[in-house]
mmCIF file of C-alpha atoms in Angstrom:
data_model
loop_
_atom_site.group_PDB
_atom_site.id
_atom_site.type_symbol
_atom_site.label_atom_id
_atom_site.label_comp_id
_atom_site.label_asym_id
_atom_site.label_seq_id
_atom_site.Cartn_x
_atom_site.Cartn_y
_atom_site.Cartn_z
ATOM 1 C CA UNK A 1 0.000 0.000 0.000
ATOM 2 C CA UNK A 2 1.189 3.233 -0.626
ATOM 3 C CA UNK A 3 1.997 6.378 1.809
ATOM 4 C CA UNK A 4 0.991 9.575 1.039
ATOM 5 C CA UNK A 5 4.635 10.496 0.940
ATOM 6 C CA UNK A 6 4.781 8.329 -2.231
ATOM 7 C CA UNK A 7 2.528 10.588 -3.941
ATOM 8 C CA UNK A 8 4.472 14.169 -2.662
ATOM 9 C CA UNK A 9 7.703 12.923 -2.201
ATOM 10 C CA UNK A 10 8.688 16.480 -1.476
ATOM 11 C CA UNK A 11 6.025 17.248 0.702
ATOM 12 C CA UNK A 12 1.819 19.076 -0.205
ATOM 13 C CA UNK A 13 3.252 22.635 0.080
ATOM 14 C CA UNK A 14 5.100 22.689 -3.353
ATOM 15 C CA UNK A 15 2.618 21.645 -5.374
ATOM 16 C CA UNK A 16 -0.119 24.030 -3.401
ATOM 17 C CA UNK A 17 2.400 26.360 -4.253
ATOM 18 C CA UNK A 18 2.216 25.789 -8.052
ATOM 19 C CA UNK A 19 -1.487 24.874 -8.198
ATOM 20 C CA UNK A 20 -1.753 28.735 -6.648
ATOM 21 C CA UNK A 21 0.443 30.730 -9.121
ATOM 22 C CA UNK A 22 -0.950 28.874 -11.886
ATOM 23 C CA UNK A 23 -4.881 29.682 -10.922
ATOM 24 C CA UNK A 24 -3.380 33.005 -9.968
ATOM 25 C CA UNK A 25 -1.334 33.639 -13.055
ATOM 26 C CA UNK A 26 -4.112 32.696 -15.570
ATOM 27 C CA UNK A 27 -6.691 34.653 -13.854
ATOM 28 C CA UNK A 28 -4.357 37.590 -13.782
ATOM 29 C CA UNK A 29 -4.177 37.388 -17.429
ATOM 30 C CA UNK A 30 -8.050 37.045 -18.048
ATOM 31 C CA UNK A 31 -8.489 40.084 -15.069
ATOM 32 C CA UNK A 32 -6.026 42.496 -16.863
ATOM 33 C CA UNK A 33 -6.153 41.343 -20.664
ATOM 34 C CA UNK A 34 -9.668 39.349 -21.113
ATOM 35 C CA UNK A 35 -7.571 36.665 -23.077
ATOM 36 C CA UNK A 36 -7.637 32.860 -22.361
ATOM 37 C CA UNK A 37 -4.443 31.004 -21.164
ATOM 38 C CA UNK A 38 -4.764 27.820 -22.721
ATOM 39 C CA UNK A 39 -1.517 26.055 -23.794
ATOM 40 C CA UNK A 40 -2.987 24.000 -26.900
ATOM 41 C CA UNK A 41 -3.689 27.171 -28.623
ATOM 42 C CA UNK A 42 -0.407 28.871 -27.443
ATOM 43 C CA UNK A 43 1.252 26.218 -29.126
ATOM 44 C CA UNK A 44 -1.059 26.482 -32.196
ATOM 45 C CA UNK A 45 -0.507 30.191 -32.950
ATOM 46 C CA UNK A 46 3.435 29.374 -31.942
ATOM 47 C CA UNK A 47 3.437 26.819 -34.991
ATOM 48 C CA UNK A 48 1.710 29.246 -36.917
ATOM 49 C CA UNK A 49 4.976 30.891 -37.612
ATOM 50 C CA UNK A 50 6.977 28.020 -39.076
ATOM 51 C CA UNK A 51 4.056 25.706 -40.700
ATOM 52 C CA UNK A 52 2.499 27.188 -43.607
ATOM 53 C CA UNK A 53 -0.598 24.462 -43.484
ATOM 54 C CA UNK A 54 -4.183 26.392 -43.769
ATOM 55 C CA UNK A 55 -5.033 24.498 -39.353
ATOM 56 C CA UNK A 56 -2.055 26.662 -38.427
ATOM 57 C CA UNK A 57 -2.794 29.884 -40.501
ATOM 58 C CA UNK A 58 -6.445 30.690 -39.284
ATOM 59 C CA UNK A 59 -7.130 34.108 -38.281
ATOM 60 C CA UNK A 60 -7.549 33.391 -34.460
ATOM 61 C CA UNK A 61 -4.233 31.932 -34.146
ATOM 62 C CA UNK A 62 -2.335 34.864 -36.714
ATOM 63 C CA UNK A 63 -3.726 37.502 -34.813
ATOM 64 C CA UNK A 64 -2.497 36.276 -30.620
ATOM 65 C CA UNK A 65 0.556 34.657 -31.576
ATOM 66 C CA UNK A 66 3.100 37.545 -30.267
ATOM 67 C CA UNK A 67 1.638 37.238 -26.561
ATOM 68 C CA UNK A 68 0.789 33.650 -27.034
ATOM 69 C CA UNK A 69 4.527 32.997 -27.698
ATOM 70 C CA UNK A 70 5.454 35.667 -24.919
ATOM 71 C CA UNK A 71 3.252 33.821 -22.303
ATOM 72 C CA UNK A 72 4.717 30.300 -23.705
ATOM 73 C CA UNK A 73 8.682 32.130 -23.210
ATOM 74 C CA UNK A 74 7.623 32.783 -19.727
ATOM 75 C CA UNK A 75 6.478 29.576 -18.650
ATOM 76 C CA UNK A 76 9.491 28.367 -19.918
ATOM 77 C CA UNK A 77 11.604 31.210 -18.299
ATOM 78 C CA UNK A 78 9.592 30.208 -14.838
ATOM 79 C CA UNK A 79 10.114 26.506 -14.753
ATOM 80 C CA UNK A 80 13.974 27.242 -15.698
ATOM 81 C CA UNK A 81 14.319 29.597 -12.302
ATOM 82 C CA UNK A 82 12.477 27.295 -10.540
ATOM 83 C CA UNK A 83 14.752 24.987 -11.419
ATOM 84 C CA UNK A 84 17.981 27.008 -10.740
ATOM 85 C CA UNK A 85 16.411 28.078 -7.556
ATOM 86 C CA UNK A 86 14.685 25.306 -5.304
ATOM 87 C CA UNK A 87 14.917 22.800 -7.571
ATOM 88 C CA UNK A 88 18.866 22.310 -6.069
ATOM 89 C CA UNK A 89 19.992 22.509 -9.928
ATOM 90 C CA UNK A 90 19.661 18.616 -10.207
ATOM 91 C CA UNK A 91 17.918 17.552 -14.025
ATOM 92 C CA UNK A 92 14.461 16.059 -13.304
ATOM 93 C CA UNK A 93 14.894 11.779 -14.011
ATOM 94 C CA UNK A 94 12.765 9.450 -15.006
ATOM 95 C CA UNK A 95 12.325 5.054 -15.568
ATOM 96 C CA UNK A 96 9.890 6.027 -18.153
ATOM 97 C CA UNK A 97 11.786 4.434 -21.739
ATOM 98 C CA UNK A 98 11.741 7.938 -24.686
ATOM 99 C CA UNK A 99 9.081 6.383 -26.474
ATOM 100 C CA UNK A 100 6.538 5.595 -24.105
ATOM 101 C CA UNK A 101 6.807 9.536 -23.258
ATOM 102 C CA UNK A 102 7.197 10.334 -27.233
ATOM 103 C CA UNK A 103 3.589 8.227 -27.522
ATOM 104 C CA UNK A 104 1.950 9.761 -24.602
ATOM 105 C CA UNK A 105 2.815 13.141 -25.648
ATOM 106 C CA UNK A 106 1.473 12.697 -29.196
ATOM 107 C CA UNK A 107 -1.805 10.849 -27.672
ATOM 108 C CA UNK A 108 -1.747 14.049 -25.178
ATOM 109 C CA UNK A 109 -1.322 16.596 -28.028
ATOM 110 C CA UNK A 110 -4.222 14.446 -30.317
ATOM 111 C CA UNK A 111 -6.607 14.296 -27.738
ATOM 112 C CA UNK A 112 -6.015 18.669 -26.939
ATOM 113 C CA UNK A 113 -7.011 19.019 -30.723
ATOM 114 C CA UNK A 114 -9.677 16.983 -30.564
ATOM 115 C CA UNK A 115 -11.064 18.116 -26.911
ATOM 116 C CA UNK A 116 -10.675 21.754 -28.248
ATOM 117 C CA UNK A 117 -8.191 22.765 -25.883
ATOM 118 C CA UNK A 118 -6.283 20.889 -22.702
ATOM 119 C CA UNK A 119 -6.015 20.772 -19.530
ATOM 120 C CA UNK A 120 -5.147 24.190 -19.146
ATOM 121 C CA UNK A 121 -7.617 25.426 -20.925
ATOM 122 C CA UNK A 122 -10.855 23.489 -19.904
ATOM 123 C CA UNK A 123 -9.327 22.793 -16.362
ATOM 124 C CA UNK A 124 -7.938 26.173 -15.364
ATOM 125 C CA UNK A 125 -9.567 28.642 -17.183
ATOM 126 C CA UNK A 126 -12.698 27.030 -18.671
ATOM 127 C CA UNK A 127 -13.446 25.612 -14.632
ATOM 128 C CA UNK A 128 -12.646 28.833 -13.278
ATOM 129 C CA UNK A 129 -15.071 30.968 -15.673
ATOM 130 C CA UNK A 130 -18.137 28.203 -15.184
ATOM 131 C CA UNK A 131 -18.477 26.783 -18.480
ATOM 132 C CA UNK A 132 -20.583 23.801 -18.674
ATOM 133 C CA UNK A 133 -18.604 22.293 -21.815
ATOM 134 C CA UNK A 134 -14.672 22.255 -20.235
ATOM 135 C CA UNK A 135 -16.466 20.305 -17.160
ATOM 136 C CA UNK A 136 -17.612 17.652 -19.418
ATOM 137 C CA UNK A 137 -14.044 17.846 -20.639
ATOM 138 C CA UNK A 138 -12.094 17.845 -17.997
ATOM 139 C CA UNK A 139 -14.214 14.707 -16.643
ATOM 140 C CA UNK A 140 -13.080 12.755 -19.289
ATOM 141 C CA UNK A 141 -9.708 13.920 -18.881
ATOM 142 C CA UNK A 142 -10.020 12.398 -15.470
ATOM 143 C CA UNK A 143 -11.751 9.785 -16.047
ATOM 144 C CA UNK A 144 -9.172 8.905 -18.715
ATOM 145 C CA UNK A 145 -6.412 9.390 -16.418
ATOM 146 C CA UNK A 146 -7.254 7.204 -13.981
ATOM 147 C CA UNK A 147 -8.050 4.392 -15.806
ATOM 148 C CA UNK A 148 -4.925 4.537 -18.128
ATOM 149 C CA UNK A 149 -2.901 4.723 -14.214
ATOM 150 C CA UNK A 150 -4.850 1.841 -13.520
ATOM 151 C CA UNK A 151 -4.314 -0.337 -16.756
ATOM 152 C CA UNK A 152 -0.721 0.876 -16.619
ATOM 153 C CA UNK A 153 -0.189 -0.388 -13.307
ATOM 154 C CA UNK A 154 -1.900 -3.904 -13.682
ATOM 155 C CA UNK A 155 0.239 -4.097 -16.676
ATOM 156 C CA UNK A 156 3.256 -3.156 -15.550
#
């Protein structure tokens, strides 16, 4: 059976920690700006300015891509000093083999297309401004989750 400690290895108070400046951070950004932080379409408009395909050149992702890429630069920027800072400078390790992460991500990245929008967006934003259709969404995202934790671990 597993311990609570298992599951926070480093304790509740960091991840409280990053569950708060995300909320806080994305409803900072809908307070001051009125725009959505959802990563799917961050990284949408981002590919919009390498891949010429018609998906990538709609209107809608032409038109935010300079603070899309801005707010995509700082999560990146944040994660990197949280790193260098209380994350003792150690790289983050993992049993998981490259292409069972290489799969998940693409499964992850098919399923944000076809869910219009992620976890992100239906679970932080679309939650936190009450609409009906990102709570349908991010109970299958659960729902999903759990069982492919269960599968996984009767497999494994």
């Amino acid at each position: 059976m597993q311990t609570w400690s298992s599951f926070f290895p480093l304790g509740w108070q960091p991840y409280l920690l990053g569950g708060l400046l995300v909320g806080g951070g994305t409803a900072l950004l809908f307070v001051l700006t009125g725009r959505i932080g959802g990563m799917s379409t961050v990284l949408s408009s981002s590919w919009s300015y390498v891949i010429q395909r018609p998906f990538f050149q709609q209107e809608p992702f032409i038109a935010s891509r300079q603070w899309r890429l801005v707010y995509a630069l700082g999560l990146i920027l944040g994660a990197f000093l949280w790193w260098a800072t209380l994350g003792e400078g150690q790289p983050q390790r993992t049993s998981v083999p490259v292409w069972q992460l290489a799969l998940g991500g693409f499964v992850a990245g098919y399923g944000a297309r076809l869910g219009n929008g992620c976890t992100s967006g239906h679970g932080v934003c679309g939650l936190g401004s009450l609409q009906l259709p990102s709570l349908g969404a991010v109970l299958t995202f659960m729902a999903t989750a759990f069982l492919t934790a269960n599968l996984m671990r009767t497999v494994s």
